[in-house]
């Protein structure tokens, strides 16, 4: 299963939609379930969570095999990057990742913006 953080944004939603159209199982993490209704209609599972809540993220990550995360630039968040990164790392250690997805362009397209790589 793929876990997509930021799935209601431009890049995350395109990533989730592409994966769903390819028949993949996808869980999207969002703070607001209403914003993810379209993805849910396409077949995504919705996990309502704050990515800074380590315990909740550990529970979400337990079920995933692959993770998509696009971390915004530090100036876009009121939380200093160092503590934020530490919280993410604590949660990610709970996930046994078999592969990763990265966005190489913005906005992504099904042809060149979303790539997968095995680890």
PDB file of C-alpha atoms in Angstrom:
ATOM      1  CA  UNK A   1       0.000   0.000   0.000  1.00  0.00           C
ATOM      2  CA  UNK A   2       1.118   3.536  -0.789  1.00  0.00           C
ATOM      3  CA  UNK A   3       0.813   6.288   1.794  1.00  0.00           C
ATOM      4  CA  UNK A   4       0.572   9.795   0.373  1.00  0.00           C
ATOM      5  CA  UNK A   5       1.175  12.777   2.633  1.00  0.00           C
ATOM      6  CA  UNK A   6      -0.058  16.107   1.310  1.00  0.00           C
ATOM      7  CA  UNK A   7      -2.577  14.369  -0.920  1.00  0.00           C
ATOM      8  CA  UNK A   8      -4.915  17.355  -1.106  1.00  0.00           C
ATOM      9  CA  UNK A   9      -2.219  19.591  -2.600  1.00  0.00           C
ATOM     10  CA  UNK A  10      -1.287  19.885  -6.274  1.00  0.00           C
ATOM     11  CA  UNK A  11       1.564  17.369  -6.375  1.00  0.00           C
ATOM     12  CA  UNK A  12       0.187  14.977  -3.755  1.00  0.00           C
ATOM     13  CA  UNK A  13      -3.264  14.780  -5.337  1.00  0.00           C
ATOM     14  CA  UNK A  14      -1.783  14.114  -8.789  1.00  0.00           C
ATOM     15  CA  UNK A  15       0.406  11.416  -7.265  1.00  0.00           C
ATOM     16  CA  UNK A  16      -2.509   9.763  -5.453  1.00  0.00           C
ATOM     17  CA  UNK A  17      -4.760   9.933  -8.539  1.00  0.00           C
ATOM     18  CA  UNK A  18      -2.072   8.417 -10.756  1.00  0.00           C
ATOM     19  CA  UNK A  19      -1.477   5.557  -8.329  1.00  0.00           C
ATOM     20  CA  UNK A  20      -5.207   4.881  -7.982  1.00  0.00           C
ATOM     21  CA  UNK A  21      -5.666   4.854 -11.765  1.00  0.00           C
ATOM     22  CA  UNK A  22      -2.850   2.289 -11.932  1.00  0.00           C
ATOM     23  CA  UNK A  23      -4.825   0.070  -9.553  1.00  0.00           C
ATOM     24  CA  UNK A  24      -2.633   0.650  -6.515  1.00  0.00           C
ATOM     25  CA  UNK A  25      -3.943   0.672  -2.957  1.00  0.00           C
ATOM     26  CA  UNK A  26      -3.531   4.182  -1.556  1.00  0.00           C
ATOM     27  CA  UNK A  27      -4.035   5.771   1.837  1.00  0.00           C
ATOM     28  CA  UNK A  28      -3.985   9.551   1.879  1.00  0.00           C
ATOM     29  CA  UNK A  29      -3.125  11.468   5.021  1.00  0.00           C
ATOM     30  CA  UNK A  30      -4.984  14.741   5.454  1.00  0.00           C
ATOM     31  CA  UNK A  31      -6.033  17.103   8.215  1.00  0.00           C
ATOM     32  CA  UNK A  32      -9.448  17.615   6.590  1.00  0.00           C
ATOM     33  CA  UNK A  33     -11.379  14.597   5.284  1.00  0.00           C
ATOM     34  CA  UNK A  34     -13.679  16.804   3.179  1.00  0.00           C
ATOM     35  CA  UNK A  35     -10.730  17.938   1.057  1.00  0.00           C
ATOM     36  CA  UNK A  36      -9.964  14.307   0.217  1.00  0.00           C
ATOM     37  CA  UNK A  37     -13.496  13.294  -0.828  1.00  0.00           C
ATOM     38  CA  UNK A  38     -12.605  13.100  -4.533  1.00  0.00           C
ATOM     39  CA  UNK A  39      -9.679  10.785  -3.777  1.00  0.00           C
ATOM     40  CA  UNK A  40     -11.944   8.662  -1.597  1.00  0.00           C
ATOM     41  CA  UNK A  41     -14.416   8.367  -4.496  1.00  0.00           C
ATOM     42  CA  UNK A  42     -11.517   7.182  -6.656  1.00  0.00           C
ATOM     43  CA  UNK A  43     -10.806   4.434  -4.107  1.00  0.00           C
ATOM     44  CA  UNK A  44      -8.355   5.927  -1.624  1.00  0.00           C
ATOM     45  CA  UNK A  45      -8.528   5.232   2.074  1.00  0.00           C
ATOM     46  CA  UNK A  46      -8.503   8.414   4.157  1.00  0.00           C
ATOM     47  CA  UNK A  47      -6.446   8.852   7.321  1.00  0.00           C
ATOM     48  CA  UNK A  48      -7.241  12.084   9.144  1.00  0.00           C
ATOM     49  CA  UNK A  49      -4.093  13.049  11.010  1.00  0.00           C
ATOM     50  CA  UNK A  50      -1.668  15.810  11.857  1.00  0.00           C
ATOM     51  CA  UNK A  51       1.746  14.817  10.499  1.00  0.00           C
ATOM     52  CA  UNK A  52       3.331  16.274  13.641  1.00  0.00           C
ATOM     53  CA  UNK A  53       1.480  13.743  15.832  1.00  0.00           C
ATOM     54  CA  UNK A  54       4.119  11.024  16.029  1.00  0.00           C
ATOM     55  CA  UNK A  55       1.885   8.343  17.560  1.00  0.00           C
ATOM     56  CA  UNK A  56      -0.852   8.787  14.968  1.00  0.00           C
ATOM     57  CA  UNK A  57       1.665   8.728  12.130  1.00  0.00           C
ATOM     58  CA  UNK A  58       3.235   5.550  13.519  1.00  0.00           C
ATOM     59  CA  UNK A  59      -0.186   3.919  13.359  1.00  0.00           C
ATOM     60  CA  UNK A  60      -0.741   5.078   9.772  1.00  0.00           C
ATOM     61  CA  UNK A  61       2.753   4.021   8.672  1.00  0.00           C
ATOM     62  CA  UNK A  62       2.340   0.488  10.091  1.00  0.00           C
ATOM     63  CA  UNK A  63       0.199  -0.468   7.113  1.00  0.00           C
ATOM     64  CA  UNK A  64       2.254   1.038   4.299  1.00  0.00           C
ATOM     65  CA  UNK A  65       4.970  -0.316   2.059  1.00  0.00           C
ATOM     66  CA  UNK A  66       5.712   2.877   0.128  1.00  0.00           C
ATOM     67  CA  UNK A  67       5.559   6.520   1.145  1.00  0.00           C
ATOM     68  CA  UNK A  68       5.196   9.755  -0.813  1.00  0.00           C
ATOM     69  CA  UNK A  69       6.137  12.984   0.919  1.00  0.00           C
ATOM     70  CA  UNK A  70       6.841  16.374  -0.550  1.00  0.00           C
ATOM     71  CA  UNK A  71       8.142  18.575   2.231  1.00  0.00           C
ATOM     72  CA  UNK A  72       7.440  22.267   1.609  1.00  0.00           C
ATOM     73  CA  UNK A  73      10.214  24.834   1.925  1.00  0.00           C
ATOM     74  CA  UNK A  74      10.862  25.878   5.542  1.00  0.00           C
ATOM     75  CA  UNK A  75       9.511  29.393   5.023  1.00  0.00           C
ATOM     76  CA  UNK A  76       6.017  28.019   4.412  1.00  0.00           C
ATOM     77  CA  UNK A  77       5.638  26.529   7.871  1.00  0.00           C
ATOM     78  CA  UNK A  78       5.662  28.146  11.312  1.00  0.00           C
ATOM     79  CA  UNK A  79       7.466  25.113  12.742  1.00  0.00           C
ATOM     80  CA  UNK A  80      11.267  25.298  12.541  1.00  0.00           C
ATOM     81  CA  UNK A  81      12.605  22.698  10.110  1.00  0.00           C
ATOM     82  CA  UNK A  82      14.921  20.927  12.563  1.00  0.00           C
ATOM     83  CA  UNK A  83      12.228  19.865  15.094  1.00  0.00           C
ATOM     84  CA  UNK A  84       9.847  19.084  12.233  1.00  0.00           C
ATOM     85  CA  UNK A  85      12.408  16.831  10.548  1.00  0.00           C
ATOM     86  CA  UNK A  86      13.074  15.047  13.857  1.00  0.00           C
ATOM     87  CA  UNK A  87       9.358  14.322  14.293  1.00  0.00           C
ATOM     88  CA  UNK A  88       9.133  12.916  10.773  1.00  0.00           C
ATOM     89  CA  UNK A  89      12.172  10.687  11.268  1.00  0.00           C
ATOM     90  CA  UNK A  90      10.774   9.287  14.511  1.00  0.00           C
ATOM     91  CA  UNK A  91       7.565   8.327  12.682  1.00  0.00           C
ATOM     92  CA  UNK A  92       9.283   7.039   9.532  1.00  0.00           C
ATOM     93  CA  UNK A  93      11.351   4.566  11.520  1.00  0.00           C
ATOM     94  CA  UNK A  94       8.103   2.698  12.119  1.00  0.00           C
ATOM     95  CA  UNK A  95       7.586   2.169   8.389  1.00  0.00           C
ATOM     96  CA  UNK A  96       9.268  -0.671   6.563  1.00  0.00           C
ATOM     97  CA  UNK A  97       9.686   0.968   3.181  1.00  0.00           C
ATOM     98  CA  UNK A  98      10.148  -1.256   0.156  1.00  0.00           C
ATOM     99  CA  UNK A  99      10.209   1.637  -2.264  1.00  0.00           C
ATOM    100  CA  UNK A 100       9.783   5.352  -2.558  1.00  0.00           C
ATOM    101  CA  UNK A 101       8.040   7.789  -4.824  1.00  0.00           C
ATOM    102  CA  UNK A 102       9.400  11.185  -5.620  1.00  0.00           C
ATOM    103  CA  UNK A 103       8.160  14.061  -7.671  1.00  0.00           C
ATOM    104  CA  UNK A 104      10.688  15.267 -10.191  1.00  0.00           C
ATOM    105  CA  UNK A 105       8.644  18.114 -11.666  1.00  0.00           C
ATOM    106  CA  UNK A 106       5.855  20.447 -10.743  1.00  0.00           C
ATOM    107  CA  UNK A 107       3.137  19.995 -11.749  1.00  0.00           C
ATOM    108  CA  UNK A 108       3.480  16.246 -12.224  1.00  0.00           C
ATOM    109  CA  UNK A 109       2.041  14.339 -15.138  1.00  0.00           C
ATOM    110  CA  UNK A 110       1.412  10.652 -15.510  1.00  0.00           C
ATOM    111  CA  UNK A 111       4.298  10.519 -17.974  1.00  0.00           C
ATOM    112  CA  UNK A 112       7.143  12.428 -16.373  1.00  0.00           C
ATOM    113  CA  UNK A 113       6.246  13.929 -13.027  1.00  0.00           C
ATOM    114  CA  UNK A 114       5.735  10.839 -10.911  1.00  0.00           C
ATOM    115  CA  UNK A 115       8.445   8.246 -10.746  1.00  0.00           C
ATOM    116  CA  UNK A 116       8.930   5.202  -8.598  1.00  0.00           C
ATOM    117  CA  UNK A 117      12.110   3.598  -7.424  1.00  0.00           C
ATOM    118  CA  UNK A 118      12.696   0.393  -5.499  1.00  0.00           C
ATOM    119  CA  UNK A 119      14.855   0.407  -2.404  1.00  0.00           C
TER     120      UNK A 119
END
